[in-house]
Each structure stands twice: as C-alpha cells, then as structure tokens.
C-alpha cells in the first residue's frame, strides 16, 4: 500500500515523506529490561590499572590477489568510501607502526577486519595480527557487520566478480582463537562475545553487536547492530561479576553505543546500536567508563552522563582504508587516560598519504550525494551547489574536532524545492557540523570524575 502511494507522489514529496517516516520509525522502539536498580548516591568504582594499548577499527583487509581490475572493482572504488586497491599495503604499514611502538601491551580491533568476510582475507589478516603477537603484544578482536556470513564475499575478474567462501561465526572464533577467544575468562554461548583480562584487574568486554544471522542471498549483509536478549543477559551477569571481584571494566564493539551527533540514529540507524540509550545506561551503571567502537569510519569521541554522575565515553576510531585512516593509543596511569590519534601519513606507494586519502573520500562522497540527489530529480544546478557543501560537512565529522562555518549551507541559487528539502534535513546538517562533547582526537581524561581537557 505504501509503495503504491509513493509512486503517485513527486520525487520531492517522496523525499520529504522519507524523512518523516524515519522519524516515526525511530520513535517506536521499546527497550530491554535489566535486573539492576538505580543508585541513590554516586557509586565508587575501582580505579583502572595502568595500561598502554592501541585501538584499530575497520581495517577492511583485501588481498591484492583477489583482483584489482574489471568493471565491478572499478565500481567499488568509484564510491571513494574504501581504498580497497591499497588495503593490503595500508594494513601492512599499520602493523609495522604497531610493532614499532614497543610500549604497546595489547591491541583492540573493533570489527570489520575484512572487505566482505572472505575466508581468504580473514586468513591473511590473521597472519598480519600474528606478527604483532610475535612481539609479545596481545591482540583482541570482535566481528564487524562485514565479517561473518557475508553473501557479498567475492573476488574480482576482468568481466566482473565471482562469489567465494565467507565464514560462519564458529569459523570466525576458530580463525581468531589466538586473538581473545583462547584467553577469555568467559564466553557468551549466543554470540562471538567474550570477556578477557588484558592486565590484572581490568576486564575487557569484547562484544559482538552484529546481526549477520539475518543475512541471506536476498539480504546479503545486515548492517544494523543489536544485542540478542540472551547476550544482554550474559553481559549484565558478567558486569555484576566484575563488580563482585572489584575489576575495572571497559568495552569494545563494532557499533556506536551512543549517538556521535544529534539525530545520528534517525538518519543512520544501522550505525548506532539498537536500544543504545538503555544499553549505555547499563554499561555506565556497572562502571564501564570506556567503550571503543568503529563502524561509521570517523574519529569521534562522545560522552554521555547521568544524574547520579556516572558517565560513559564512546571512543570511535576511523577506518584504516577511509580518510583520515587513523588509529589510537590509550595510556592509563593513576586512573587518568591519555588518548592520542595517529593518522597514517605515508605508505610505500604514496608519500603524502593524508592528502591522497582526503581527496579520494571527498570525491567519492560528493559523487554519492550527487547520485542521491539525481535519484530524487533535483536539478543539476541544485546538485552542483549542495553536494560539495554536504560532503564537506560529512568530512568534518569524519576527521573529528569539527569547526562549523558561519553558514552551514549556502542555499543561494537553489530551486524552491531543494531549499525546502534542505530545511527538512537541517537537523542532520547541524548535527554533522556541531561536535558533541568532548574533543575527538587527542584528550586527557579523569576516569574517576569524567573531567577532560586537551593535552
């Protein structure tokens, strides 16, 4: 019925209807039920033990031997979102950097290790991670939405592409047995989640937030993030155990645990965990103050606080094959944390890698937005005016520490229809440009109070 109605509407009205519809869908969610009771006074959580570790996300490893030619591969590259042609080179350089930092004790990888869950790519990045562990560092992984049961797994040929084997959740845990699963102090029977203790007194909750069990030939790769009810029950039970044993806790998962800009869940619902408000409250209640995420390919840190003065920081790290191609380190000492970002500056084939990566993404995002506007029959002039401006806004969020211009979108020369549509999407534009507290790339954190400052 809805489809029949939409076909009778003009493209502009269709677009406005779409904006209204996603607002209604976003307001219809019901939250999970937990066993904890709210605090009446501010709780006192154990201090974090001293630690120094690195965070990497969305490596999207792709072996060159799986093909770098043909129309399908060119189409994949044209989006500009992932530099698959140099993915192997980027990740090899990343591993060299991580090995060179001798102070790093362990490395967190927040999902999307592979392009599309190809078995060959899993085995290849497993070998790279093994090089890190060979230096005495421990690696911990969680799956991302691309990594398991992915029907888009393929190799590229001169004529197009060919399907190849992906992996099941059981195979994922077997392949990465040495990277968290064999060291786990507890495993969730319902998912690829586990708890590990990378340093004495610190429990790492490595949580599987992916919905790959929904994938099929008709729905090749589910992007959404949610915890199964039984996984949430396991998480809460393990958090309660951590409290009993006086362990400090931190978490890692692929999807955002909070919104990284206002209205993110409205427009990009698959990039923020379902029931994020309730789940983030659960984490904070049990003293999980640090959560490391990926998925949206952005360098962004967002803090959420509650009336009882508990707080949680979602520290999102960008993709290694999408600008700004950065990883992070966290140094914890005296219950204070220093978070530092390291954009990859060069690789063997590209000396000024940051400029190259930025231009690739800017061109790709501009093209994507132009195509989207063409789909809704905006004029060529509208597209030329709007696309570069929206692309710059998204790039600002991706890079982190956004500084909004005086005029977010200059509508001069736009058609009336385009001007009205931009008005309907104003909350998205405002959100992308206006950074939520705190700063994003380099920060000092008091893990007892939540106070923060720039280094």
Tab-separated table of C-alpha atoms in Angstrom:
chain	number	residue	atom	x	y	z
A	1	UNK	CA	0.000	0.000	0.000
A	2	UNK	CA	2.746	2.460	0.963
A	3	UNK	CA	4.619	1.648	-2.260
A	4	UNK	CA	1.528	2.430	-4.364
A	5	UNK	CA	1.052	5.748	-2.598
A	6	UNK	CA	4.720	6.701	-3.021
A	7	UNK	CA	4.600	6.055	-6.766
A	8	UNK	CA	1.898	8.725	-7.092
A	9	UNK	CA	3.989	11.359	-5.299
A	10	UNK	CA	6.525	13.701	-6.877
A	11	UNK	CA	10.187	12.850	-6.126
A	12	UNK	CA	10.470	15.860	-3.803
A	13	UNK	CA	7.403	14.832	-1.807
A	14	UNK	CA	8.753	11.262	-1.731
A	15	UNK	CA	11.963	12.556	-0.163
A	16	UNK	CA	10.096	14.610	2.455
A	17	UNK	CA	7.851	11.605	3.194
A	18	UNK	CA	11.007	9.516	3.688
A	19	UNK	CA	12.356	11.996	6.263
A	20	UNK	CA	9.055	11.937	8.174
A	21	UNK	CA	8.844	8.131	8.025
A	22	UNK	CA	12.289	7.531	9.525
A	23	UNK	CA	11.399	9.943	12.330
A	24	UNK	CA	8.320	7.858	13.140
A	25	UNK	CA	10.232	4.565	12.980
A	26	UNK	CA	12.924	5.909	15.292
A	27	UNK	CA	10.301	6.808	17.904
A	28	UNK	CA	8.638	3.371	18.040
A	29	UNK	CA	11.393	1.341	19.742
A	30	UNK	CA	10.870	-0.402	23.074
A	31	UNK	CA	13.830	-1.009	25.343
A	32	UNK	CA	15.201	-4.144	27.021
A	33	UNK	CA	14.698	-4.987	30.689
A	34	UNK	CA	17.655	-5.329	33.067
A	35	UNK	CA	17.980	-6.511	36.652
A	36	UNK	CA	19.912	-3.602	38.181
A	37	UNK	CA	18.349	-0.858	40.308
A	38	UNK	CA	19.340	2.788	40.051
A	39	UNK	CA	21.802	4.261	42.534
A	40	UNK	CA	20.593	6.786	45.110
A	41	UNK	CA	24.113	8.182	45.578
A	42	UNK	CA	27.120	8.304	43.286
A	43	UNK	CA	28.804	4.875	43.217
A	44	UNK	CA	32.539	4.375	43.698
A	45	UNK	CA	34.089	2.152	41.040
A	46	UNK	CA	37.554	0.558	41.145
A	47	UNK	CA	40.358	2.569	39.588
A	48	UNK	CA	41.632	1.484	36.205
A	49	UNK	CA	45.008	-0.269	36.417
A	50	UNK	CA	47.880	1.239	34.460
A	51	UNK	CA	47.882	0.131	30.828
A	52	UNK	CA	49.082	1.222	27.400
A	53	UNK	CA	47.267	-0.120	24.361
A	54	UNK	CA	46.236	0.654	20.779
A	55	UNK	CA	42.842	0.745	19.077
A	56	UNK	CA	42.280	-0.064	15.410
A	57	UNK	CA	38.986	-0.396	13.559
A	58	UNK	CA	37.547	-1.245	10.152
A	59	UNK	CA	40.738	-2.500	8.556
A	60	UNK	CA	38.668	-3.989	5.689
A	61	UNK	CA	41.625	-6.102	4.611
A	62	UNK	CA	41.548	-7.049	0.926
A	63	UNK	CA	44.194	-9.241	-0.702
A	64	UNK	CA	45.534	-7.916	-3.971
A	65	UNK	CA	45.463	-11.452	-5.364
A	66	UNK	CA	41.647	-11.387	-5.228
A	67	UNK	CA	41.628	-8.954	-8.144
A	68	UNK	CA	42.209	-5.275	-8.855
A	69	UNK	CA	40.597	-4.980	-12.293
A	70	UNK	CA	37.256	-5.213	-14.031
A	71	UNK	CA	34.008	-3.217	-14.024
A	72	UNK	CA	32.805	-4.401	-10.614
A	73	UNK	CA	36.075	-3.490	-8.909
A	74	UNK	CA	36.145	-0.086	-10.616
A	75	UNK	CA	32.591	0.490	-9.415
A	76	UNK	CA	33.575	-0.398	-5.858
A	77	UNK	CA	36.491	2.044	-5.934
A	78	UNK	CA	34.412	4.805	-7.533
A	79	UNK	CA	32.371	5.190	-4.346
A	80	UNK	CA	35.500	6.585	-2.689
A	81	UNK	CA	34.458	5.118	0.653
A	82	UNK	CA	37.139	2.419	0.828
A	83	UNK	CA	40.587	2.345	-0.789
A	84	UNK	CA	40.438	-1.387	-1.451
A	85	UNK	CA	43.148	-1.265	-4.098
A	86	UNK	CA	45.735	-0.380	-1.434
A	87	UNK	CA	44.058	-2.016	1.573
A	88	UNK	CA	46.773	-4.661	1.899
A	89	UNK	CA	49.549	-2.062	1.723
A	90	UNK	CA	47.831	0.205	4.275
A	91	UNK	CA	47.316	-2.602	6.758
A	92	UNK	CA	50.860	-3.892	6.366
A	93	UNK	CA	52.132	-0.382	7.156
A	94	UNK	CA	49.783	-0.165	10.155
A	95	UNK	CA	51.155	-3.408	11.568
A	96	UNK	CA	54.708	-2.088	11.197
A	97	UNK	CA	53.722	1.028	13.160
A	98	UNK	CA	52.117	-1.007	15.939
A	99	UNK	CA	55.128	-3.294	16.185
A	100	UNK	CA	57.498	-0.309	16.297
A	101	UNK	CA	55.729	1.124	19.378
A	102	UNK	CA	57.354	-1.115	21.963
A	103	UNK	CA	55.301	0.322	24.827
A	104	UNK	CA	52.022	-1.086	23.486
A	105	UNK	CA	50.933	-4.094	25.554
A	106	UNK	CA	47.786	-5.018	23.654
A	107	UNK	CA	45.774	-4.020	20.580
A	108	UNK	CA	41.982	-3.815	20.183
A	109	UNK	CA	40.449	-4.362	16.726
A	110	UNK	CA	36.833	-3.150	16.698
A	111	UNK	CA	35.443	-5.201	13.818
A	112	UNK	CA	35.223	-5.201	10.020
A	113	UNK	CA	38.583	-6.869	9.728
A	114	UNK	CA	37.833	-7.854	6.124
A	115	UNK	CA	36.290	-6.395	2.985
A	116	UNK	CA	33.251	-8.672	2.967
A	117	UNK	CA	34.014	-11.643	5.172
A	118	UNK	CA	36.048	-13.547	2.584
A	119	UNK	CA	37.784	-16.570	4.107
A	120	UNK	CA	40.989	-15.703	2.229
A	121	UNK	CA	41.004	-12.190	3.675
A	122	UNK	CA	40.379	-13.484	7.207
A	123	UNK	CA	43.329	-15.853	6.921
A	124	UNK	CA	45.552	-13.099	5.527
A	125	UNK	CA	44.821	-10.547	8.250
A	126	UNK	CA	45.118	-13.281	10.869
A	127	UNK	CA	48.702	-13.742	9.685
A	128	UNK	CA	49.310	-9.985	9.980
A	129	UNK	CA	47.920	-9.889	13.520
A	130	UNK	CA	50.143	-12.848	14.387
A	131	UNK	CA	53.159	-10.666	13.551
A	132	UNK	CA	52.018	-8.258	16.273
A	133	UNK	CA	51.598	-11.056	18.801
A	134	UNK	CA	55.036	-12.416	17.919
A	135	UNK	CA	56.499	-9.262	19.522
A	136	UNK	CA	54.797	-10.025	22.845
A	137	UNK	CA	51.728	-7.853	22.366
A	138	UNK	CA	48.240	-9.374	22.745
A	139	UNK	CA	45.543	-8.718	20.124
A	140	UNK	CA	41.793	-8.789	20.845
A	141	UNK	CA	39.175	-8.784	18.077
A	142	UNK	CA	35.411	-8.584	17.666
A	143	UNK	CA	33.483	-9.104	14.419
A	144	UNK	CA	32.003	-6.297	12.358
A	145	UNK	CA	28.972	-6.414	10.103
A	146	UNK	CA	31.142	-7.287	7.064
A	147	UNK	CA	32.961	-10.221	8.646
A	148	UNK	CA	30.589	-13.183	9.040
A	149	UNK	CA	28.097	-14.997	6.796
A	150	UNK	CA	28.524	-12.303	4.146
A	151	UNK	CA	26.909	-13.110	0.814
A	152	UNK	CA	28.891	-10.305	-0.848
A	153	UNK	CA	32.183	-12.189	-0.403
A	154	UNK	CA	33.832	-12.206	-3.821
A	155	UNK	CA	36.922	-11.990	-5.984
A	156	UNK	CA	37.095	-9.559	-8.914
A	157	UNK	CA	37.715	-10.596	-12.513
A	158	UNK	CA	38.179	-8.817	-15.832
A	159	UNK	CA	34.488	-9.396	-16.553
A	160	UNK	CA	33.009	-8.695	-13.136
A	161	UNK	CA	33.150	-10.697	-9.918
A	162	UNK	CA	32.800	-14.237	-8.581
A	163	UNK	CA	31.367	-15.429	-5.276
A	164	UNK	CA	33.845	-17.018	-2.871
A	165	UNK	CA	33.630	-18.515	0.607
A	166	UNK	CA	32.772	-16.402	3.633
A	167	UNK	CA	32.960	-17.691	7.233
A	168	UNK	CA	30.467	-18.707	9.898
A	169	UNK	CA	30.542	-17.330	13.441
A	170	UNK	CA	32.121	-20.596	14.626
A	171	UNK	CA	34.815	-20.352	11.959
A	172	UNK	CA	35.444	-16.714	12.901
A	173	UNK	CA	36.161	-17.698	16.505
A	174	UNK	CA	38.391	-20.555	15.340
A	175	UNK	CA	40.412	-18.343	12.978
A	176	UNK	CA	40.906	-15.697	15.671
A	177	UNK	CA	41.283	-18.121	18.553
A	178	UNK	CA	44.647	-16.604	19.495
A	179	UNK	CA	43.219	-13.076	19.472
A	180	UNK	CA	40.971	-13.105	22.508
A	181	UNK	CA	38.927	-16.274	22.408
A	182	UNK	CA	41.566	-18.628	23.817
A	183	UNK	CA	42.383	-16.141	26.612
A	184	UNK	CA	38.758	-15.452	27.573
A	185	UNK	CA	37.702	-15.682	31.210
A	186	UNK	CA	34.103	-16.004	29.967
A	187	UNK	CA	32.404	-16.590	26.599
A	188	UNK	CA	28.830	-15.887	25.534
A	189	UNK	CA	27.205	-19.079	24.176
A	190	UNK	CA	24.867	-16.991	21.984
A	191	UNK	CA	27.393	-14.836	20.099
A	192	UNK	CA	31.066	-14.110	19.441
A	193	UNK	CA	31.296	-12.074	22.668
A	194	UNK	CA	33.802	-12.769	25.432
A	195	UNK	CA	35.484	-11.248	28.478
A	196	UNK	CA	39.286	-11.135	28.761
A	197	UNK	CA	41.711	-9.712	31.323
A	198	UNK	CA	44.496	-7.993	29.330
A	199	UNK	CA	46.143	-6.683	32.508
A	200	UNK	CA	45.432	-7.783	36.091
A	201	UNK	CA	42.387	-6.010	37.473
A	202	UNK	CA	40.975	-4.916	34.094
A	203	UNK	CA	38.191	-6.832	32.362
A	204	UNK	CA	37.718	-6.212	28.655
A	205	UNK	CA	34.176	-6.878	27.411
A	206	UNK	CA	34.625	-7.772	23.726
A	207	UNK	CA	31.032	-7.690	22.488
A	208	UNK	CA	29.501	-8.981	19.269
A	209	UNK	CA	26.831	-6.456	18.221
A	210	UNK	CA	26.324	-7.724	14.663
A	211	UNK	CA	23.228	-9.196	13.014
A	212	UNK	CA	24.876	-11.486	10.448
A	213	UNK	CA	22.345	-14.179	11.392
A	214	UNK	CA	19.830	-12.200	9.287
A	215	UNK	CA	21.929	-12.490	6.124
A	216	UNK	CA	20.709	-14.418	3.091
A	217	UNK	CA	21.136	-14.404	-0.667
A	218	UNK	CA	18.327	-11.821	-0.824
A	219	UNK	CA	19.717	-9.776	2.099
A	220	UNK	CA	23.476	-10.264	1.684
A	221	UNK	CA	24.898	-8.228	4.566
A	222	UNK	CA	22.981	-6.776	7.511
A	223	UNK	CA	24.479	-3.509	8.734
A	224	UNK	CA	22.387	-2.999	11.874
A	225	UNK	CA	23.668	-3.517	15.392
A	226	UNK	CA	21.816	-5.062	18.312
A	227	UNK	CA	22.454	-7.470	21.146
A	228	UNK	CA	20.396	-10.640	21.377
A	229	UNK	CA	18.385	-10.801	24.636
A	230	UNK	CA	20.484	-13.732	25.845
A	231	UNK	CA	23.692	-11.813	25.059
A	232	UNK	CA	22.473	-8.799	27.030
A	233	UNK	CA	21.672	-11.073	29.966
A	234	UNK	CA	25.173	-12.558	29.743
A	235	UNK	CA	26.755	-9.090	29.594
A	236	UNK	CA	24.880	-7.911	32.683
A	237	UNK	CA	25.747	-11.086	34.597
A	238	UNK	CA	29.443	-10.660	33.758
A	239	UNK	CA	29.346	-6.977	34.702
A	240	UNK	CA	27.866	-7.950	38.057
A	241	UNK	CA	30.701	-10.463	38.490
A	242	UNK	CA	33.232	-7.732	37.728
A	243	UNK	CA	31.735	-5.598	40.500
A	244	UNK	CA	31.914	-8.508	42.951
A	245	UNK	CA	35.559	-9.161	42.063
A	246	UNK	CA	36.460	-5.449	42.154
A	247	UNK	CA	37.532	-5.382	38.500
A	248	UNK	CA	37.627	-2.213	36.418
A	249	UNK	CA	35.764	-2.725	33.135
A	250	UNK	CA	35.940	-1.372	29.599
A	251	UNK	CA	34.243	-2.488	26.409
A	252	UNK	CA	34.697	-2.842	22.682
A	253	UNK	CA	32.134	-3.485	19.951
A	254	UNK	CA	31.639	-2.547	16.317
A	255	UNK	CA	28.560	-0.311	16.524
A	256	UNK	CA	28.276	3.027	18.284
A	257	UNK	CA	26.974	2.730	21.837
A	258	UNK	CA	25.790	6.370	21.784
A	259	UNK	CA	24.923	8.878	19.073
A	260	UNK	CA	28.024	10.686	17.814
A	261	UNK	CA	25.986	13.612	16.553
A	262	UNK	CA	22.408	14.655	17.181
A	263	UNK	CA	19.917	12.721	15.029
A	264	UNK	CA	22.507	10.093	14.003
A	265	UNK	CA	20.142	7.249	14.905
A	266	UNK	CA	17.398	8.952	12.895
A	267	UNK	CA	19.367	9.173	9.654
A	268	UNK	CA	21.960	6.416	10.108
A	269	UNK	CA	20.061	3.983	12.303
A	270	UNK	CA	22.252	0.991	11.429
A	271	UNK	CA	25.363	2.722	12.764
A	272	UNK	CA	24.151	3.152	16.345
A	273	UNK	CA	23.252	0.141	18.475
A	274	UNK	CA	19.543	-0.593	18.847
A	275	UNK	CA	18.349	0.366	22.346
A	276	UNK	CA	21.531	2.407	22.709
A	277	UNK	CA	20.135	4.605	25.461
A	278	UNK	CA	19.222	1.658	27.684
A	279	UNK	CA	22.394	-0.311	26.928
A	280	UNK	CA	24.746	2.628	27.500
A	281	UNK	CA	22.983	3.229	30.826
A	282	UNK	CA	23.528	-0.427	31.736
A	283	UNK	CA	27.234	-0.131	30.988
A	284	UNK	CA	27.647	3.074	32.989
A	285	UNK	CA	25.705	1.635	35.936
A	286	UNK	CA	28.309	-1.107	36.296
A	287	UNK	CA	31.258	1.257	35.913
A	288	UNK	CA	32.130	0.760	32.248
A	289	UNK	CA	33.502	4.207	31.512
A	290	UNK	CA	35.426	3.454	28.306
A	291	UNK	CA	33.884	1.810	25.234
A	292	UNK	CA	35.785	1.529	21.943
A	293	UNK	CA	33.804	1.363	18.686
A	294	UNK	CA	34.078	1.771	14.905
A	295	UNK	CA	31.640	1.216	12.007
A	296	UNK	CA	30.976	4.856	10.991
A	297	UNK	CA	34.593	5.383	9.845
A	298	UNK	CA	35.033	8.544	11.924
A	299	UNK	CA	37.416	9.872	14.560
A	300	UNK	CA	34.921	10.892	17.208
A	301	UNK	CA	34.556	10.741	20.984
A	302	UNK	CA	31.216	11.320	22.677
A	303	UNK	CA	30.464	11.385	26.399
A	304	UNK	CA	27.127	10.558	27.981
A	305	UNK	CA	26.387	11.419	31.615
A	306	UNK	CA	23.576	10.587	34.040
A	307	UNK	CA	22.068	12.335	37.096
A	308	UNK	CA	23.914	10.008	39.510
A	309	UNK	CA	27.189	11.331	37.986
A	310	UNK	CA	28.029	8.077	36.228
A	311	UNK	CA	29.372	8.556	32.710
A	312	UNK	CA	30.476	6.690	29.601
A	313	UNK	CA	32.789	7.623	26.742
A	314	UNK	CA	32.271	6.100	23.295
A	315	UNK	CA	35.680	6.372	21.623
A	316	UNK	CA	35.108	5.696	17.931
A	317	UNK	CA	38.101	5.098	15.666
A	318	UNK	CA	38.132	5.633	11.907
A	319	UNK	CA	38.636	3.013	9.229
A	320	UNK	CA	42.198	2.341	8.155
A	321	UNK	CA	41.182	2.471	4.478
A	322	UNK	CA	38.992	5.592	4.634
A	323	UNK	CA	40.276	9.084	5.437
A	324	UNK	CA	41.607	10.018	7.982
A	325	UNK	CA	42.983	6.435	8.215
A	326	UNK	CA	43.899	6.750	11.892
A	327	UNK	CA	44.491	4.519	14.871
A	328	UNK	CA	44.690	5.468	18.535
A	329	UNK	CA	46.669	4.710	21.652
A	330	UNK	CA	45.403	4.938	25.224
A	331	UNK	CA	47.793	5.398	28.138
A	332	UNK	CA	46.192	4.846	31.558
A	333	UNK	CA	48.095	5.846	34.699
A	334	UNK	CA	46.796	6.941	38.094
A	335	UNK	CA	43.172	6.485	36.923
A	336	UNK	CA	43.749	9.072	34.188
A	337	UNK	CA	43.795	8.307	30.471
A	338	UNK	CA	45.581	9.995	27.595
A	339	UNK	CA	44.043	9.216	24.197
A	340	UNK	CA	46.231	10.007	21.178
A	341	UNK	CA	45.354	9.717	17.483
A	342	UNK	CA	47.795	8.750	14.735
A	343	UNK	CA	46.673	9.386	11.140
A	344	UNK	CA	48.711	7.288	8.726
A	345	UNK	CA	50.948	9.792	6.921
A	346	UNK	CA	52.636	7.644	4.292
A	347	UNK	CA	52.740	4.207	2.719
A	348	UNK	CA	55.410	2.854	0.355
A	349	UNK	CA	53.464	3.812	-2.785
A	350	UNK	CA	52.101	7.204	-1.597
A	351	UNK	CA	54.335	9.646	0.283
A	352	UNK	CA	51.669	12.301	1.045
A	353	UNK	CA	49.084	9.745	2.038
A	354	UNK	CA	46.791	12.060	4.046
A	355	UNK	CA	46.211	14.387	1.074
A	356	UNK	CA	45.669	11.418	-1.225
A	357	UNK	CA	43.168	9.761	1.133
A	358	UNK	CA	41.287	13.009	1.759
A	359	UNK	CA	40.878	13.703	-1.959
A	360	UNK	CA	39.693	10.140	-2.557
A	361	UNK	CA	36.986	10.391	0.101
A	362	UNK	CA	35.879	13.913	-0.816
A	363	UNK	CA	35.412	12.950	-4.467
A	364	UNK	CA	33.582	9.758	-3.518
A	365	UNK	CA	31.205	11.418	-1.051
A	366	UNK	CA	30.480	14.244	-3.483
A	367	UNK	CA	29.638	11.686	-6.167
A	368	UNK	CA	27.442	9.705	-3.759
A	369	UNK	CA	25.431	12.769	-2.717
A	370	UNK	CA	25.079	13.902	-6.339
A	371	UNK	CA	23.733	10.482	-7.286
A	372	UNK	CA	21.290	10.564	-4.384
A	373	UNK	CA	20.005	13.986	-5.447
A	374	UNK	CA	19.658	12.834	-9.050
A	375	UNK	CA	17.575	9.891	-7.835
A	376	UNK	CA	15.088	12.351	-6.365
A	377	UNK	CA	15.094	14.504	-9.530
A	378	UNK	CA	16.908	17.516	-8.148
A	379	UNK	CA	18.287	19.744	-10.900
A	380	UNK	CA	21.923	19.622	-11.976
A	381	UNK	CA	22.374	23.132	-10.593
A	382	UNK	CA	20.946	22.076	-7.213
A	383	UNK	CA	23.367	19.167	-7.122
A	384	UNK	CA	26.378	21.331	-8.036
A	385	UNK	CA	25.539	23.761	-5.217
A	386	UNK	CA	24.596	21.307	-2.471
A	387	UNK	CA	26.744	18.198	-2.975
A	388	UNK	CA	30.161	19.759	-2.210
A	389	UNK	CA	28.763	21.526	0.868
A	390	UNK	CA	27.204	18.386	2.333
A	391	UNK	CA	30.360	16.425	1.513
A	392	UNK	CA	32.470	18.916	3.473
A	393	UNK	CA	30.142	18.563	6.465
A	394	UNK	CA	30.459	14.786	6.481
A	395	UNK	CA	34.229	15.054	6.037
A	396	UNK	CA	34.417	17.403	9.019
A	397	UNK	CA	32.704	14.839	11.224
A	398	UNK	CA	34.860	12.023	9.874
A	399	UNK	CA	38.056	13.923	10.725
A	400	UNK	CA	36.874	14.955	14.195
A	401	UNK	CA	37.128	18.209	16.159
A	402	UNK	CA	34.709	19.911	13.784
A	403	UNK	CA	34.727	23.706	13.446
A	404	UNK	CA	31.425	24.839	11.944
A	405	UNK	CA	31.448	27.634	9.341
A	406	UNK	CA	29.274	30.707	9.857
A	407	UNK	CA	26.885	29.432	7.166
A	408	UNK	CA	26.437	25.662	7.145
A	409	UNK	CA	24.713	25.509	3.753
A	410	UNK	CA	24.586	28.395	1.308
A	411	UNK	CA	21.233	27.999	-0.471
A	412	UNK	CA	21.755	30.848	-2.923
A	413	UNK	CA	20.787	29.701	-6.406
A	414	UNK	CA	18.848	26.649	-5.229
A	415	UNK	CA	15.405	25.823	-6.558
A	416	UNK	CA	12.485	26.271	-4.174
A	417	UNK	CA	12.052	22.508	-3.852
A	418	UNK	CA	15.693	21.944	-2.941
A	419	UNK	CA	15.598	24.791	-0.416
A	420	UNK	CA	12.553	23.247	1.282
A	421	UNK	CA	14.185	19.810	1.364
A	422	UNK	CA	17.384	21.182	2.903
A	423	UNK	CA	15.208	22.762	5.575
A	424	UNK	CA	13.677	19.374	6.413
A	425	UNK	CA	17.164	17.864	6.778
A	426	UNK	CA	18.503	20.750	8.844
A	427	UNK	CA	18.926	18.594	11.967
A	428	UNK	CA	21.262	16.287	10.015
A	429	UNK	CA	23.347	19.177	8.701
A	430	UNK	CA	23.524	20.832	12.120
A	431	UNK	CA	24.465	17.520	13.721
A	432	UNK	CA	27.296	16.761	11.309
A	433	UNK	CA	28.934	20.148	11.861
A	434	UNK	CA	28.432	20.639	15.596
A	435	UNK	CA	30.685	18.386	17.625
A	436	UNK	CA	29.352	16.809	20.791
A	437	UNK	CA	31.426	16.931	23.981
A	438	UNK	CA	34.327	16.201	24.337
A	439	UNK	CA	37.130	16.734	21.772
A	440	UNK	CA	37.743	13.892	19.348
A	441	UNK	CA	41.364	13.182	18.536
A	442	UNK	CA	43.643	13.878	21.490
A	443	UNK	CA	42.317	14.136	25.033
A	444	UNK	CA	43.169	13.765	28.721
A	445	UNK	CA	40.501	12.034	30.835
A	446	UNK	CA	39.945	11.741	34.571
A	447	UNK	CA	38.378	8.282	34.796
A	448	UNK	CA	37.034	8.924	38.297
A	449	UNK	CA	35.101	12.114	37.536
A	450	UNK	CA	34.774	12.295	33.758
A	451	UNK	CA	36.531	15.647	33.612
A	452	UNK	CA	38.551	16.127	30.454
A	453	UNK	CA	40.985	18.541	28.861
A	454	UNK	CA	43.117	18.909	25.759
A	455	UNK	CA	46.733	17.698	26.108
